[in-house]
Structures are given as C-alpha cells and as structure tokens.
Tab-separated table of C-alpha atoms in Angstrom:
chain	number	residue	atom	x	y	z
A	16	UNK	CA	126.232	121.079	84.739
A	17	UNK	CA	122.975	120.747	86.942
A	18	UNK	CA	124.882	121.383	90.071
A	19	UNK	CA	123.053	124.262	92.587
A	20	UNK	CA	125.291	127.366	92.780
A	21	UNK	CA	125.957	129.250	95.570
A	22	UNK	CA	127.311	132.983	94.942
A	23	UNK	CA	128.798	133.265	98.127
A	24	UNK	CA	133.016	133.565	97.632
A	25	UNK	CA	133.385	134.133	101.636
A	26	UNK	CA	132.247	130.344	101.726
A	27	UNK	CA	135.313	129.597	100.106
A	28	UNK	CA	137.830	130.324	102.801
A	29	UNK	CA	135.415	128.707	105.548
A	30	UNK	CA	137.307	126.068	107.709
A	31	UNK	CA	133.697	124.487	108.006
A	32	UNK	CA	130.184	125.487	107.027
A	33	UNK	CA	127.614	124.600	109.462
A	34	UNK	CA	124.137	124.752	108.581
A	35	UNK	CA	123.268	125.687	112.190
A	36	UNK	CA	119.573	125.666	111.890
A	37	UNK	CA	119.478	122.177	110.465
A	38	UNK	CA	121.924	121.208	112.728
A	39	UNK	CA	124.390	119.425	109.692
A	40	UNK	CA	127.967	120.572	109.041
A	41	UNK	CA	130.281	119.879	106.358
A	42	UNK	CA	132.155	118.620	108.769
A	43	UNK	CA	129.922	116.516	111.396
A	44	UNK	CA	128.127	115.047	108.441
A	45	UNK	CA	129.365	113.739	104.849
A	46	UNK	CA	126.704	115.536	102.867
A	47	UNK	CA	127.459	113.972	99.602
A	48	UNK	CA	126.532	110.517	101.034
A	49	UNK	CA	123.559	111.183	102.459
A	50	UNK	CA	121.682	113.837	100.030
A	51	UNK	CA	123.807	113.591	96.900
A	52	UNK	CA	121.410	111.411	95.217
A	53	UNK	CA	118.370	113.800	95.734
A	54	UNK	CA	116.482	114.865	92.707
A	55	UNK	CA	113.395	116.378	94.130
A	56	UNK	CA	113.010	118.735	96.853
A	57	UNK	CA	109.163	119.281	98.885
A	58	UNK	CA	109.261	122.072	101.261
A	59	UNK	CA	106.134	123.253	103.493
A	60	UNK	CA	105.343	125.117	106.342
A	61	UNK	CA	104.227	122.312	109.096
A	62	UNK	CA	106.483	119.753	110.151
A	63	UNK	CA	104.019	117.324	110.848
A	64	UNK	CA	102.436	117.919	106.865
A	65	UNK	CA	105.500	117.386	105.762
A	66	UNK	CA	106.634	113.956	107.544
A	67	UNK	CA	102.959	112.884	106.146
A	68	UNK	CA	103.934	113.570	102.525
A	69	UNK	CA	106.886	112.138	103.211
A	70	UNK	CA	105.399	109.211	104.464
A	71	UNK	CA	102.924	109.434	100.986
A	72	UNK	CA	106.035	109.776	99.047
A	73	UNK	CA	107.460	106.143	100.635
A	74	UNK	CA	104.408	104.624	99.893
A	75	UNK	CA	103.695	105.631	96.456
A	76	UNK	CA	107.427	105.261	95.551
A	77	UNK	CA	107.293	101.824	96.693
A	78	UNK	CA	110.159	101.378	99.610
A	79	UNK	CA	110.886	98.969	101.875
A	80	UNK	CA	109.181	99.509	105.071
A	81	UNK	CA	105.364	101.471	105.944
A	82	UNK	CA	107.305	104.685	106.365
A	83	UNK	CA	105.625	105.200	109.796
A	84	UNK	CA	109.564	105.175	111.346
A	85	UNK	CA	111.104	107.528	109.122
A	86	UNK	CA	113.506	109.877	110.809
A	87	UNK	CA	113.695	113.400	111.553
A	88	UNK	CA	117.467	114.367	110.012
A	89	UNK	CA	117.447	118.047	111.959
A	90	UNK	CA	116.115	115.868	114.715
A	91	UNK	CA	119.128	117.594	116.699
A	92	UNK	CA	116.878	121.239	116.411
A	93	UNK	CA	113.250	122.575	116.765
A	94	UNK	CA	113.837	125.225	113.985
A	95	UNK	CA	112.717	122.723	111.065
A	96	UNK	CA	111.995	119.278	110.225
A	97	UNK	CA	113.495	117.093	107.687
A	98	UNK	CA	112.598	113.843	105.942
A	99	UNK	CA	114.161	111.434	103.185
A	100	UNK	CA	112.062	109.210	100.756
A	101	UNK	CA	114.275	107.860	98.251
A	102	UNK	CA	115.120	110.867	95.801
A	103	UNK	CA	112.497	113.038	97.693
A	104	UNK	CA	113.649	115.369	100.363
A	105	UNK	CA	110.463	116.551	102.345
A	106	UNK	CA	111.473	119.795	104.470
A	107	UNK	CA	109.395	122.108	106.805
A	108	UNK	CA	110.158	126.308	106.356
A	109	UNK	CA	107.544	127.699	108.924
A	110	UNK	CA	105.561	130.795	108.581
A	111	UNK	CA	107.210	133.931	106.601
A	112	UNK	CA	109.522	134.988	104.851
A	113	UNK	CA	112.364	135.127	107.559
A	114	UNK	CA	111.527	131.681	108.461
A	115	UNK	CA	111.667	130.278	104.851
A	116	UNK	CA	114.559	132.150	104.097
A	117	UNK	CA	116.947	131.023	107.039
A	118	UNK	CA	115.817	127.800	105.727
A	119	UNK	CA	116.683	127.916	102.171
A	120	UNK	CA	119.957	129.289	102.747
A	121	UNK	CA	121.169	126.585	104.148
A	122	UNK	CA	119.211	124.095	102.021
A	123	UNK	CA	120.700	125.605	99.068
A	124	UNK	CA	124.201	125.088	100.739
A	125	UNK	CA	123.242	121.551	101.318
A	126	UNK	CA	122.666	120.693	97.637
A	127	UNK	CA	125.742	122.105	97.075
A	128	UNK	CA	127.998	120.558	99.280
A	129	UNK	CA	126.316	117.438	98.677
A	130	UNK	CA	126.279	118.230	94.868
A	131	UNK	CA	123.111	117.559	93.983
A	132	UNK	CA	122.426	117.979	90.412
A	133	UNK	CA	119.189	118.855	88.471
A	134	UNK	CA	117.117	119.032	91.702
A	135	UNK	CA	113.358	120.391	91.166
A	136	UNK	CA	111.821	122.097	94.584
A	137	UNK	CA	108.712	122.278	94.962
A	138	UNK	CA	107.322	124.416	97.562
A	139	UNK	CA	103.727	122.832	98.758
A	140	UNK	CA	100.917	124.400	101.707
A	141	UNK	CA	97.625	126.088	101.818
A	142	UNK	CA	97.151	129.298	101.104
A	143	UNK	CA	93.863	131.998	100.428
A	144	UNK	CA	92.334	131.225	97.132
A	145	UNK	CA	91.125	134.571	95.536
A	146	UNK	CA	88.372	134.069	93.047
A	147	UNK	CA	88.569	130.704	92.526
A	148	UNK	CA	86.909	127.686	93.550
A	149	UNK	CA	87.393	126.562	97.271
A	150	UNK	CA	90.107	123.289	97.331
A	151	UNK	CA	91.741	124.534	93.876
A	152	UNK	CA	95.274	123.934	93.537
A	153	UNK	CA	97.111	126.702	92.141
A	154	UNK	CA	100.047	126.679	90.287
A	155	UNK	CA	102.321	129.796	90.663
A	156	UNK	CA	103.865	131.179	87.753
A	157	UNK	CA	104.955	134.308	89.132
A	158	UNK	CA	105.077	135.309	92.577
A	159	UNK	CA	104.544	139.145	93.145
A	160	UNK	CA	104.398	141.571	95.995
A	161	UNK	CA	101.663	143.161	97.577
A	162	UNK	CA	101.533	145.977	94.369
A	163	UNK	CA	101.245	143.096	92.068
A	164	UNK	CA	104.963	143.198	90.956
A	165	UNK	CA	107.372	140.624	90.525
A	166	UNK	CA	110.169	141.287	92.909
A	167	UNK	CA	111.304	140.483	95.934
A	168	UNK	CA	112.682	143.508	98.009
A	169	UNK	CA	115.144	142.898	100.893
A	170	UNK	CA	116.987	145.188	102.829
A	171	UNK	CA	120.733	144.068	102.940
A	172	UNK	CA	123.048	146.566	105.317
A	173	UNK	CA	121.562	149.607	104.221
A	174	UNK	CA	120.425	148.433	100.443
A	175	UNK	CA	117.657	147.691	99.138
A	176	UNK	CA	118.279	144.900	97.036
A	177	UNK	CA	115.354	144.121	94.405
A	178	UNK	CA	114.942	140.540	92.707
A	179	UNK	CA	113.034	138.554	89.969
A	180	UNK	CA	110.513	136.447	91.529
A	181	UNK	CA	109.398	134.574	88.134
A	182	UNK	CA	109.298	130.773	88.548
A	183	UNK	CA	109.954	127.726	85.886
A	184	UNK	CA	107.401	127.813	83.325
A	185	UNK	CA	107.631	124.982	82.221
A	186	UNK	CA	107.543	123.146	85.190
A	187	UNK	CA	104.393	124.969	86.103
A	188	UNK	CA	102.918	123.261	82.563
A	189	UNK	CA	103.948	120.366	83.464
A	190	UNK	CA	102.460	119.970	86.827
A	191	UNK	CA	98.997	121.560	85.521
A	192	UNK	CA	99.219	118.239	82.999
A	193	UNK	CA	100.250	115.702	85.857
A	194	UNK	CA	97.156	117.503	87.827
A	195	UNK	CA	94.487	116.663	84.803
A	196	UNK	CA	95.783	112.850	85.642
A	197	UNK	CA	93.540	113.267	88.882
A	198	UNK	CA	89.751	113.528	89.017
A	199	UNK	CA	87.834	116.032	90.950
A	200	UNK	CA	90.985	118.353	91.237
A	201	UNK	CA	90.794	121.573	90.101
A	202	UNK	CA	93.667	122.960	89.049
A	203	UNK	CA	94.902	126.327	87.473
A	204	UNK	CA	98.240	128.205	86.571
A	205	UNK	CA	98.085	132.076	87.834
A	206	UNK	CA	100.053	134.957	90.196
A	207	UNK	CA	100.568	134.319	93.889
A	208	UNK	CA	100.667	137.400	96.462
A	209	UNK	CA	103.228	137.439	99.127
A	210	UNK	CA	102.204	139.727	101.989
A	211	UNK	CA	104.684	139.797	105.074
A	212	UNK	CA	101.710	139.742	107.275
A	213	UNK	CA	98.513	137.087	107.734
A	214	UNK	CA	96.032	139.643	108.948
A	215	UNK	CA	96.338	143.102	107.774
A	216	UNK	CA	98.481	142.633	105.111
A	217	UNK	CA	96.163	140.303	103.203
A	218	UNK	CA	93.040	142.393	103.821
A	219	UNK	CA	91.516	140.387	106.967
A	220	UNK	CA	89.287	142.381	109.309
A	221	UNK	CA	89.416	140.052	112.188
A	222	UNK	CA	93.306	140.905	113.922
A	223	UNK	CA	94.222	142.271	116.706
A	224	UNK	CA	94.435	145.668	114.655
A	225	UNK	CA	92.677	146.587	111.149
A	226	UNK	CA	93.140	150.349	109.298
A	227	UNK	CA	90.917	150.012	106.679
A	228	UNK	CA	86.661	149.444	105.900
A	229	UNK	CA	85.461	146.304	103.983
A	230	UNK	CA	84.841	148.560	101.289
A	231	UNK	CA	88.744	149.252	100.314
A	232	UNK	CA	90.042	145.560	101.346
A	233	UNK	CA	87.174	144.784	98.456
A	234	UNK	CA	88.501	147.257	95.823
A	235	UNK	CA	92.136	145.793	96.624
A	236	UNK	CA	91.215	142.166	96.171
A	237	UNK	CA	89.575	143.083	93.020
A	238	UNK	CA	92.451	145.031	91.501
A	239	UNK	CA	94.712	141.890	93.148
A	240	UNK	CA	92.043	139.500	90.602
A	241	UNK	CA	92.854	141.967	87.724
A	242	UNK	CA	96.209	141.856	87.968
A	243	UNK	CA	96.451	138.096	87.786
A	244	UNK	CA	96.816	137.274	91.572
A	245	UNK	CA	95.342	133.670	92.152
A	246	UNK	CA	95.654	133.461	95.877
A	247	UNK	CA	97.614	135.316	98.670
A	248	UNK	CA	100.525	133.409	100.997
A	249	UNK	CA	103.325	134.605	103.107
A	250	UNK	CA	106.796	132.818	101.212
A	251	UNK	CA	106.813	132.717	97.585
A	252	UNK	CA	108.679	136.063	96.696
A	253	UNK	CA	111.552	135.117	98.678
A	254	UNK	CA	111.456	131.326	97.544
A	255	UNK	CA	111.093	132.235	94.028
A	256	UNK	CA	113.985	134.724	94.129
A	257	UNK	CA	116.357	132.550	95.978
A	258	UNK	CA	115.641	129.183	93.814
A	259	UNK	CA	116.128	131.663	90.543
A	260	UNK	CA	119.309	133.093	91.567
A	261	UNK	CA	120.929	129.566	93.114
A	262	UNK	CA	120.098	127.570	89.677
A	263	UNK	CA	117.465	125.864	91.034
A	264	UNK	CA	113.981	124.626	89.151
A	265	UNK	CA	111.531	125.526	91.150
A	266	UNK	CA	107.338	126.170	92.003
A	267	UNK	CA	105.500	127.198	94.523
C-alpha cells in the first residue's frame, strides 16, 4: 500500500499520541492535512543546514515566494527543527544515535498518522571520508558497526536486540546516476561506519582522552578500507535499521 508502518500495538489504545519532541499531537494538530502529501523526506544534523536546503528545495522546485520566511513547524521546541517545501520535508536529528533516534520515532509516527505513502528519506550531512577524495559524496549502501558488520545493536530492557542495517539499493543507483548529472562531483556507492563516539571511537588522537598509538588507529582504518567502509559518521546504523523495519525507502 505505500503507507509507513508502525509495529507498535500499545499505540493503538492511546487516547492521543504526542510527538513530544516535535511538539505535534494527533490531537493539537491534524497531521493528515499538513504532511499527508509528503513524498520526500531530508533529514540532517544542523538546523540551520537544513532550513538552507530547505530554502534550496523552494527555489529549485519553483514556489511562490524566496523561501527566506519559511517556518520552523517544531518552532514550539529546541530539540529539532522542521521545514516544508512542497513535497519535501527538511528535518534536523542532531549528533548520535540517541538524538536521531528520538527523532525518527516520532517522524515515523508522523507519516503514519498523516498517512503518507511511498515517502523516500534521505538522510544528508558531512561525515569523514576514508580513502577517498576530499568533497566526495558517498552513497551508503550498507551501514555497519564499528567491526564492519551490518547491524545495529540496541539494548532494550535487558535485551540486546540486533538489526539489519542494509539500505535501498536501488535508490542508492539511482542517486549515483542523478549525481553523474553534475560536473565536478565526485561521487561513489560504498559502506558507512557508525561509531557512537566522534573522537575515540573513530580513531582521532586529538580528545580529551586517546588509548591507542597512531600505529593501531592506522591498521584499523586500513582493515575499515578493506572491508568496504567509505567514510565514518555517528547515525546511519540506527537510521538504516529503523527506515528498514517501518517500510520506509531510505539512504544515508
């Protein structure tokens, strides 16, 4: 059907569900009305990046207006900021994994009240290139932990609960095409590492604590090269296991 699932039954028997953290409610808002035309879904780290691309995504979609007043909808909160271009929903998640989690949850419950169909989310930012060519865009076609798997491991009560963290292939060879459309951009498919930490956990020797030499963070990026890894960030595991389980086409 195209709609985004939510495998939640407790939502079920909820008088209301309020999406506290971007301060909507199935209740104080009529979802369906204001997102249930949304097709596309752009979510980044900073809020200011992404009020710029959604300001880009006015422009090059051609609406009325120079974009420079659109609104913040989860103007009512400082957790995350959220902006509206036609179809194109542009969405901040912070740093992490906690961060971009909180936020998809209710995201994903957002589509679904509003029921959104065949929505594509995209998930956009910088990240640390790893043997490629500084400015390179990578395409993720798996995200994988920091032992090069692909799973995402969470800790629910007292479970570990494992997940697949592979993304839409076929997206990902579609936006490589769209990407040969633009000169002087280089652009590959390949693995993305998810570390739960910017400075130790991705090998950098310059935090306020380091526990290893130069010469192992070396032999680790190398064996992270080997096993595919195209650059290192802190959200794709998490975003690739949620969009997979909630029906949801999406890239990071």
């Amino acid at each position: 059907s195209g709609l985004v699932h939510v495998k939640n039954p407790h939502l079920d028997s909820m008088e209301e569900d309020v999406l506290y953290h971007l301060d909507l409610g199935t209740k104080t808002h009529n979802l369906p009305a204001m997102f249930g035309d949304v097709k596309f879904v752009c979510v980044g780290g900073s809020p200011n990046r992404m009020r710029a691309f959604a300001q880009f995504m006015h422009k090059e979609l051609g609406l009325a207006g120079d974009g420079e007043d659109l609104a913040d909808i989860c103007a009512g909160t400082d957790r995350y900021a959220m902006y509206r271009a036609g179809p194109v929903l542009s969405i901040s998640h912070g740093m992490g994994i906690p961060s971009i989690s909180i936020m998809l949850h209710e995201l994903i419950k957002l589509l679904h009240h509003a029921k959104c169909r065949d929505v594509t989310i995209i998930r956009i930012g910088t990240s640390g290139g790893l043997g490629i060519e500084s400015g390179s865009i990578v395409i993720t076609d798996m995200a994988v932990d920091s032992s090069f798997k692909p799973r995402f491991e969470q800790v629910v009560l007292d479970d570990v609960v494992v997940r697949s963290t592979e993304l839409d292939r076929d997206l990902a060879e579609e936006l490589l095409t769209c990407s040969k459309e633009i000169p002087d951009l280089p652009t590959l498919i390949g693995h993305t590492m998810c570390t739960y930490d910017f400075y130790e956990g991705q090998g950098r020797l310059d935090g306020a604590l380091c526990s290893f030499s130069s010469e192992k963070k070396l032999d680790y990026l190398k064996r992270a090269y080997d096993a595919g890894v195209r650059n290192i960030e802190m959200e794709s595991t998490a975003f690739a296991a949620l969009c997979r389980l909630c029906g949801l086409r999406g890239e990071s």
